[in-house]
CSV table of C-alpha atoms in Angstrom, one decimal:
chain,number,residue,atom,x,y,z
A,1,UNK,CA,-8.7,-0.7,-34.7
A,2,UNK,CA,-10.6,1.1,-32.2
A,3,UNK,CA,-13.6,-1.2,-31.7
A,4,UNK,CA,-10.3,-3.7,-31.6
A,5,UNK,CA,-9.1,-2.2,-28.2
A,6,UNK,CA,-12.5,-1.3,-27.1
A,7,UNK,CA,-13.6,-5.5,-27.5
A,8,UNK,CA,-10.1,-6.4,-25.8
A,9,UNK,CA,-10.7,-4.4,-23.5
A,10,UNK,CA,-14.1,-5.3,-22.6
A,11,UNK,CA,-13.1,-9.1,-22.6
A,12,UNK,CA,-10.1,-8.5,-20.3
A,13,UNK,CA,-12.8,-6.4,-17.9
A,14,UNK,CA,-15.0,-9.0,-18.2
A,15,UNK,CA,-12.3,-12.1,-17.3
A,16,UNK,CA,-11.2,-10.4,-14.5
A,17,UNK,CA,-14.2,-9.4,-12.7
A,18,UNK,CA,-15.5,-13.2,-13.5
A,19,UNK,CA,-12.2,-14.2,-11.8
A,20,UNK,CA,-12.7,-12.1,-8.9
A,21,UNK,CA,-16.5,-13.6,-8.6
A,22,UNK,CA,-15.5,-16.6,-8.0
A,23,UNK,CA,-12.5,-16.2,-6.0
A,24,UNK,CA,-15.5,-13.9,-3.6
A,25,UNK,CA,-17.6,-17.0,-3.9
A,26,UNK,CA,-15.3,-19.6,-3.1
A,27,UNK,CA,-13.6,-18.0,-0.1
A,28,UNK,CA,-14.6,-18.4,3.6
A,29,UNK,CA,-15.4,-14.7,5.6
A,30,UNK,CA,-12.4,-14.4,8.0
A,31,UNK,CA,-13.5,-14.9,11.3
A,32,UNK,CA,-14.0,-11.4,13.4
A,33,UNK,CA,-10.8,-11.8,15.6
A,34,UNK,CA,-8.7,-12.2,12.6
A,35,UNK,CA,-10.0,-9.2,10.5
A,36,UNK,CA,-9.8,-7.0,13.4
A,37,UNK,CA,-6.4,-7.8,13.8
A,38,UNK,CA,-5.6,-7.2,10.5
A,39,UNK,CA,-7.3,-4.0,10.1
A,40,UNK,CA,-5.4,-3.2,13.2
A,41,UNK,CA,-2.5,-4.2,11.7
A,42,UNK,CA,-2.8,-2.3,8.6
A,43,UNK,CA,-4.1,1.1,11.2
A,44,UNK,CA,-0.6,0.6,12.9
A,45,UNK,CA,1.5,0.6,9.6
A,46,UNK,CA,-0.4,3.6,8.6
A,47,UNK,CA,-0.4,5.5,12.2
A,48,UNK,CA,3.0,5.2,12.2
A,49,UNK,CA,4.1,7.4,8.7
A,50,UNK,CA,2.8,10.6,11.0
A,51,UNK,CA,5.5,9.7,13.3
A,52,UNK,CA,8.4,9.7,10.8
A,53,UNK,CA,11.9,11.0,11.4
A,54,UNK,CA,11.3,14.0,8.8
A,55,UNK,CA,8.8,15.3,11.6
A,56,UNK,CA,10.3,16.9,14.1
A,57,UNK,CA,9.1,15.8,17.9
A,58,UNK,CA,10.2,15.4,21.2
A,59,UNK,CA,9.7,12.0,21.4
A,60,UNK,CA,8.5,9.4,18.6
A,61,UNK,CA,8.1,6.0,19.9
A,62,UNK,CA,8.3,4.6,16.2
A,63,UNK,CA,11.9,6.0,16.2
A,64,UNK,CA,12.7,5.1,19.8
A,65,UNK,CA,12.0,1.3,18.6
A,66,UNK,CA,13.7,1.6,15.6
A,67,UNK,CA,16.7,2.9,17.1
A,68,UNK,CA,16.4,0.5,19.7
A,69,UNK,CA,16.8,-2.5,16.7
A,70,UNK,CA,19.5,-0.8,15.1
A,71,UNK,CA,21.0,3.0,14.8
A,72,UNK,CA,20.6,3.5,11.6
A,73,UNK,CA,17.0,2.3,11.0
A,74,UNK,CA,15.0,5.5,11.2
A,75,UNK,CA,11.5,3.5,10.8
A,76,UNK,CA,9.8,0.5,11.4
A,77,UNK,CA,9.2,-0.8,8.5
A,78,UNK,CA,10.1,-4.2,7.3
A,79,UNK,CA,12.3,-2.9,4.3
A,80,UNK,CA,13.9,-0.4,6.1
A,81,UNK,CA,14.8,-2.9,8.4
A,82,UNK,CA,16.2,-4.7,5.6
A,83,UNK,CA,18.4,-2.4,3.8
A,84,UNK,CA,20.1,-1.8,7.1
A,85,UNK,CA,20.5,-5.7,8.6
A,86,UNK,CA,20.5,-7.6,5.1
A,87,UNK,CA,23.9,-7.1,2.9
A,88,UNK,CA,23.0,-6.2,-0.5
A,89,UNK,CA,23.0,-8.9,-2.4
A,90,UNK,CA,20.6,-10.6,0.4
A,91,UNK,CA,18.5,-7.8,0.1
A,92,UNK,CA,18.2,-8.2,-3.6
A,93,UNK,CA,17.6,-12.0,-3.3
A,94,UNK,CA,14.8,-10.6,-1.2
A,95,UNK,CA,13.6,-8.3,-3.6
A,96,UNK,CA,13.6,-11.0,-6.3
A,97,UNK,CA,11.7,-13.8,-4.8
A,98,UNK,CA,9.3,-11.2,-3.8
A,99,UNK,CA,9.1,-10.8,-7.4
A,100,UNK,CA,9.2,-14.0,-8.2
A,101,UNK,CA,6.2,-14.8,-6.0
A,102,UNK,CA,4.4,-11.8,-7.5
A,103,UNK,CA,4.6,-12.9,-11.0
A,104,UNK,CA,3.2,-16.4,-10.2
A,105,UNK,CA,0.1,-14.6,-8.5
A,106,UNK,CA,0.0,-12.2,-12.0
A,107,UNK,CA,0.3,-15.6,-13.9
A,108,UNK,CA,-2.4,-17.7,-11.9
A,109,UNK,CA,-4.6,-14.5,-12.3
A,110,UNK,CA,-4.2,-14.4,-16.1
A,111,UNK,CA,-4.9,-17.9,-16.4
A,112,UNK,CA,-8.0,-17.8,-14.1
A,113,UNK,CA,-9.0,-15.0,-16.4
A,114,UNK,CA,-8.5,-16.5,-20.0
A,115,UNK,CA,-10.6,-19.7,-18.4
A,116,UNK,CA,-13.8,-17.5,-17.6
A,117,UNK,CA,-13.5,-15.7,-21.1
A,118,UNK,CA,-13.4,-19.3,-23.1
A,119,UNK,CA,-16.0,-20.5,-20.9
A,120,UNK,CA,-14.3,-22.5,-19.0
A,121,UNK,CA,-14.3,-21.2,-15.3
A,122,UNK,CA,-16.4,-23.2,-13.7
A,123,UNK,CA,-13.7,-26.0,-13.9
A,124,UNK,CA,-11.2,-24.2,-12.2
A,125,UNK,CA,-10.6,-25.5,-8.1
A,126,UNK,CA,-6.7,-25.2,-7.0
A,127,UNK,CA,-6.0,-22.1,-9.6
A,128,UNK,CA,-8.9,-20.1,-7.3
A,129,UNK,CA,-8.1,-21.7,-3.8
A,130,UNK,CA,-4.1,-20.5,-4.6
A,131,UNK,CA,-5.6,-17.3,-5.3
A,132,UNK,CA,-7.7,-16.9,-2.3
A,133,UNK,CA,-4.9,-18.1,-0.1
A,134,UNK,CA,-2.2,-15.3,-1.2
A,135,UNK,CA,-4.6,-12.5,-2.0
A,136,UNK,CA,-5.7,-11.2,1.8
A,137,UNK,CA,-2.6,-11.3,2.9
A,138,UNK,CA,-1.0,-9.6,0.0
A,139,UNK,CA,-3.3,-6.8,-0.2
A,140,UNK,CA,-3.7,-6.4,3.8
A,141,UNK,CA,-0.8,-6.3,6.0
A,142,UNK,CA,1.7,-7.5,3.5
A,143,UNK,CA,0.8,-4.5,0.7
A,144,UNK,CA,2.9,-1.4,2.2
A,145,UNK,CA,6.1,-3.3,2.6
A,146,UNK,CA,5.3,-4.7,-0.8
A,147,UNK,CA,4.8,-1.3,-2.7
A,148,UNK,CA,7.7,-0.1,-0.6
A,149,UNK,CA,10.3,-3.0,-1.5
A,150,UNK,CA,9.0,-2.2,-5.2
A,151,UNK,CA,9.8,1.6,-4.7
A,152,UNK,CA,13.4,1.4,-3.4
A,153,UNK,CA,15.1,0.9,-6.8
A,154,UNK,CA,13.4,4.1,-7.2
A,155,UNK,CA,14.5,5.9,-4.2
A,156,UNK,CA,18.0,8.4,-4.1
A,157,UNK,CA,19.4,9.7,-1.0
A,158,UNK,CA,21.4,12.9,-0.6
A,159,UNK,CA,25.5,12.7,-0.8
A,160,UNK,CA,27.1,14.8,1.4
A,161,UNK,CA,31.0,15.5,1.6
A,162,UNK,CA,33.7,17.2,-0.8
A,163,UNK,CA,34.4,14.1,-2.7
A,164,UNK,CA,30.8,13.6,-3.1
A,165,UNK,CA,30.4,13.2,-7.2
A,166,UNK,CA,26.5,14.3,-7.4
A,167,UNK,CA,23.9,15.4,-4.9
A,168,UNK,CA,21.8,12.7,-4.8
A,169,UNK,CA,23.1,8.9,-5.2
A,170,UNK,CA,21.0,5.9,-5.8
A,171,UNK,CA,19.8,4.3,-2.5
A,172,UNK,CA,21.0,0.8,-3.1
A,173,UNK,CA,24.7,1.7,-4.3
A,174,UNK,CA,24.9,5.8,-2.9
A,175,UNK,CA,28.0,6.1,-5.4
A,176,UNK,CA,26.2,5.7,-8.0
A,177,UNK,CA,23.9,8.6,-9.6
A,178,UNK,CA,20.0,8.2,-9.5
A,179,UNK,CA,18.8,7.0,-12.5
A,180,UNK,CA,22.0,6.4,-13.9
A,181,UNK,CA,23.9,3.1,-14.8
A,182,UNK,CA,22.3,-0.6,-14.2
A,183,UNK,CA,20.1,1.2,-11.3
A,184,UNK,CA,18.3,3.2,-14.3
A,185,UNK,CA,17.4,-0.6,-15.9
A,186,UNK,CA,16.3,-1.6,-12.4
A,187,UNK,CA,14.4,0.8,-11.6
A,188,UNK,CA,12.3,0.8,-15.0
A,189,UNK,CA,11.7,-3.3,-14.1
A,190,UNK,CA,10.0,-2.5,-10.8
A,191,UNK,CA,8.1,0.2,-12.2
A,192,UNK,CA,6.5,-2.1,-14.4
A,193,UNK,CA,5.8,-4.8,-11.7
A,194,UNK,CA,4.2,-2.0,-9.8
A,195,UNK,CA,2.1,-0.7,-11.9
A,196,UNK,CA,0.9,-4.4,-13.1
A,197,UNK,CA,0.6,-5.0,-9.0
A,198,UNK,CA,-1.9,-1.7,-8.7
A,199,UNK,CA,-3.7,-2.6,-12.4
A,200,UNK,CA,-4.3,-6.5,-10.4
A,201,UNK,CA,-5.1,-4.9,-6.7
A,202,UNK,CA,-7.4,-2.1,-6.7
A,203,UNK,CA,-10.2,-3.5,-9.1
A,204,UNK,CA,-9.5,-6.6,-6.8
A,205,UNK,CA,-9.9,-4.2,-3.6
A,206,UNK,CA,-13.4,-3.2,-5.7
A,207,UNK,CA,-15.1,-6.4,-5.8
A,208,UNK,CA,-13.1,-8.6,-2.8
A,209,UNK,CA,-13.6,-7.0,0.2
A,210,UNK,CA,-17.4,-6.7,-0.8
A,211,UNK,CA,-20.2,-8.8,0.8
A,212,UNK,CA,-22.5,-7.8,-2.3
A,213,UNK,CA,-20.2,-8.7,-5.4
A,214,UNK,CA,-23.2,-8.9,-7.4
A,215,UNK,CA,-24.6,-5.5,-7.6
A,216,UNK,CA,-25.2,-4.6,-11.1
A,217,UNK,CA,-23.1,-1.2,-10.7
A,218,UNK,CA,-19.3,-2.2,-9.7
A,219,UNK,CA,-18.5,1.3,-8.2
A,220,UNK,CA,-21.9,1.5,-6.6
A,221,UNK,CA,-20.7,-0.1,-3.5
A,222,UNK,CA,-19.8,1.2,-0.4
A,223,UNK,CA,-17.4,-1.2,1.0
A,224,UNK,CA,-15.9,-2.2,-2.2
A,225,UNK,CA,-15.0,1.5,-2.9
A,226,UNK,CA,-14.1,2.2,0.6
A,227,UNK,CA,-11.6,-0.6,0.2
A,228,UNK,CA,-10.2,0.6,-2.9
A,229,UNK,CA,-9.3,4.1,-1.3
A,230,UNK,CA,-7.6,2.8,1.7
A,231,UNK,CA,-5.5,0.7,-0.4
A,232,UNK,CA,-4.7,3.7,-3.1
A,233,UNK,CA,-4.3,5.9,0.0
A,234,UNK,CA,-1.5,3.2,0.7
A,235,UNK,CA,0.2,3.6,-2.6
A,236,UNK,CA,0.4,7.4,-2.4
A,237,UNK,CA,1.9,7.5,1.2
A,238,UNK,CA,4.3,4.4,0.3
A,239,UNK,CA,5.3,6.1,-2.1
A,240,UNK,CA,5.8,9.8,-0.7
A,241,UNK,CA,7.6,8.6,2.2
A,242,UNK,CA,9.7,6.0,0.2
A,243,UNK,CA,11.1,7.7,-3.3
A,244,UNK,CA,12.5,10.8,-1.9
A,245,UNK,CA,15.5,11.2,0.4
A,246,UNK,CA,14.0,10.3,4.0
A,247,UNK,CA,14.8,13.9,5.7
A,248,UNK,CA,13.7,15.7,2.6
A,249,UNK,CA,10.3,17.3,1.5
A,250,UNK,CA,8.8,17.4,5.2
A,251,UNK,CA,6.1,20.3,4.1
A,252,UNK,CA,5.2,17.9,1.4
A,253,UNK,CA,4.5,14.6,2.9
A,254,UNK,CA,3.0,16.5,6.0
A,255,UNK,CA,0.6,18.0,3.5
A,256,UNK,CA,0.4,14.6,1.7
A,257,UNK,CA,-0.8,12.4,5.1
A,258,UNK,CA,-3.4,15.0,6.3
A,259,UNK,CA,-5.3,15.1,2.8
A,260,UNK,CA,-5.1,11.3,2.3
A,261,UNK,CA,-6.7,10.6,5.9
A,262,UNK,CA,-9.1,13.3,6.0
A,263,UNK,CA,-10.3,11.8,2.9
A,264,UNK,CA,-10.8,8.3,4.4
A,265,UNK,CA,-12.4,9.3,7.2
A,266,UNK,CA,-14.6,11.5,4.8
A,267,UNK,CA,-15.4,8.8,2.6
A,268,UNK,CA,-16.2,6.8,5.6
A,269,UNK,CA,-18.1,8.7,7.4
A,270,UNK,CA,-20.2,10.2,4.5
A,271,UNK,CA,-21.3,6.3,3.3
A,272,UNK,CA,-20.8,4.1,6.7
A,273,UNK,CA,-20.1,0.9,4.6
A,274,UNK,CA,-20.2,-2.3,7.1
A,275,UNK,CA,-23.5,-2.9,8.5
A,276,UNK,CA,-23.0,-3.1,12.3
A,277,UNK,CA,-22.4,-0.1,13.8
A,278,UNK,CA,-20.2,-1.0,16.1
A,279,UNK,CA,-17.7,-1.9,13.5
A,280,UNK,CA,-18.6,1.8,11.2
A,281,UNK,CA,-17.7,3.6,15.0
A,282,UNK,CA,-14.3,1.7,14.9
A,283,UNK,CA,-13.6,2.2,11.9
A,284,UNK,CA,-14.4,5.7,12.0
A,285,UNK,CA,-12.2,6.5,15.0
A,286,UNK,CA,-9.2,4.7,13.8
A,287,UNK,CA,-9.4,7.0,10.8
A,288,UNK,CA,-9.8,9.7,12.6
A,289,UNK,CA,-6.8,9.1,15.4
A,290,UNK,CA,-4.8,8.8,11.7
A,291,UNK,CA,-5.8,12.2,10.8
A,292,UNK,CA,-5.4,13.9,14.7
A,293,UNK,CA,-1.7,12.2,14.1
A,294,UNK,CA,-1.3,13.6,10.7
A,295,UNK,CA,-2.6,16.9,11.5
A,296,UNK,CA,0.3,16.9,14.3
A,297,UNK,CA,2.6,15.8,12.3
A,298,UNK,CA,2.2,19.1,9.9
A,299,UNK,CA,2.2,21.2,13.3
A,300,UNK,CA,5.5,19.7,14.1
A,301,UNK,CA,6.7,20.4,10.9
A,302,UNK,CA,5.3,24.1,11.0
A,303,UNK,CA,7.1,24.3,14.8
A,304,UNK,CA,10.0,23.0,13.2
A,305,UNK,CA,11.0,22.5,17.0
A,306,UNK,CA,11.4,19.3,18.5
A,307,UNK,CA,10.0,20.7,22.3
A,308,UNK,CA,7.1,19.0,21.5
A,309,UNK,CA,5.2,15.5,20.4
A,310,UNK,CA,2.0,16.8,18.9
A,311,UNK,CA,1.0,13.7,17.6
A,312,UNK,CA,0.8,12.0,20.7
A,313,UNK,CA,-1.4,15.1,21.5
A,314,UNK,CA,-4.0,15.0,18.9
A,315,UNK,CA,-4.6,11.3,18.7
A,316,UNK,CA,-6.9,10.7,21.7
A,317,UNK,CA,-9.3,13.6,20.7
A,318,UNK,CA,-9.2,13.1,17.5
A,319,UNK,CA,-10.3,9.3,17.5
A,320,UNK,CA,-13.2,10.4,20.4
């Protein structure tokens, strides 16, 4: 039974990494203008989790614009924005063709797969173009707001007041208790598309974003590992700022975002992945303005005073 799973496993490793060879191969390089904007992008989503309203500061000019949308958004983000301007049942019609579209990527992919281990890959066209078109954007720009719209049937919030019937409710419906009722049922559904989503994206992040696909050691290379940490460094923050209540566990999440960036810029640093330089000094200082931010962030929360928007201090420096 063992050498079972060990040979289904081994065909499954093999289909996939033949699927993502080909999808490599048959894609165009994005031109330089639109991968910069897109790693800029993904720098601003990330940049903007150190300036989170369970951070204490004088002024945070991610809160000042989300306040400026609506009073009750507390972030930017696109789901937050959407819990507070969609009803609920438009917000779950969200949630489900996001779903919906999900699975038909999970589906193409399988199929792509079960091709290349029968031998038939090489007569694959639209099934790889489909692939190519949805997968940048879906593991770019498109990812946090993904894992986050994923992570909300898991989220609770704290219920305040007498008549309050538990402490902490179930975001979508506070009256109901977390894990409780049809949210419980829910909640277990999106758990499962997310951890399909992260067993489809990160060996895809491995191979993908790699200009040398081919190296006979998958792990040995520098981009494709580099890409695999910023997107798992992705998961962990979506989901620390996203499951618990959003003015709870500051110590935590300030703790969280300081380790996570200080390992990416590490990791960066330490193997200097793309080959211009130019583009590895870039890089490098958008990492590190992440961790100055971060590293204000825990001094605000340390403070625990908002006389001050450290930061906005610690950014500049920390990027030079």
């Amino acid at each position: 039974m063992v050498r079972g799973l060990r040979k289904w496993a081994k065909s499954v490793q093999d289909g996939l990494f033949a699927a993502l060879y080909a999808m490599h191969q048959a894609r165009s390089p994005p031109p330089g203008g639109r991968a910069a904007a897109v790693f800029t992008i993904d720098m601003a989503q990330l940049m903007a989790f150190a300036f989170h309203a369970a951070f204490p500061m004088a002024h945070s000019p991610t809160e000042a614009l989300a306040s400026s949308v609506h009073p009750d958004v507390d972030d930017l983000s696109i789901v937050s924005l959407a819990l507070v301007l969609l009803s609920r049942p438009m917000f779950l019609a969200l949630g489900g063709a996001v779903v919906i579209f999900l699975l038909a990527v999970f589906g193409n992919l399988l199929a792509v797969m079960h091709a290349f281990s029968t031998g038939r890959g090489a007569q694959l066209t639209w099934p790889i173009t489909t692939l190519n078109i949805f997968a940048m954007p879906t593991l770019t720009i498109f990812y946090i707001p993904i894992i986050q719209l994923l992570l909300i049937p898991l989220a609770c919030v704290a219920t305040e007041g007498p008549d309050a019937a538990h402490s902490y409710g179930w975001l979508l419906d506070p009256d109901t208790k977390c894990y409780t009722g049809w949210g419980l049922g829910l909640a277990v559904s999106a758990a499962t598309i997310l951890v399909a989503l992260l067993a489809m994206a990160l060996p895809m992040a491995l191979v993908y974003f790699d200009p040398r696909p081919h190296s006979p050691d998958v792990f040995a290379r520098p981009l494709g590992r580099c890409s695999l940490l910023l997107l798992t460094a992705k998961s962990i923050i979506a989901a620390t700022f996203r499951i618990p209540p959003p003015d709870s566990l500051a110590e935590i999440k300030a703790t969280i975002i300081v380790v996570v960036f200080a390992f990416l810029l590490y990791f960066h640093l330490t193997r200097l992945p793309y080959y211009s330089a130019t583009t590895n000094t870039a890089v490098g200082a958008a990492y590190g303005a992440l961790l100055g931010a971060a590293v204000g962030a825990a001094i605000a929360v340390v403070n625990a005073s908002r006389t001050a928007s450290w930061p906005i201090y610690l950014i500049p420096p920390s990027a030079l």
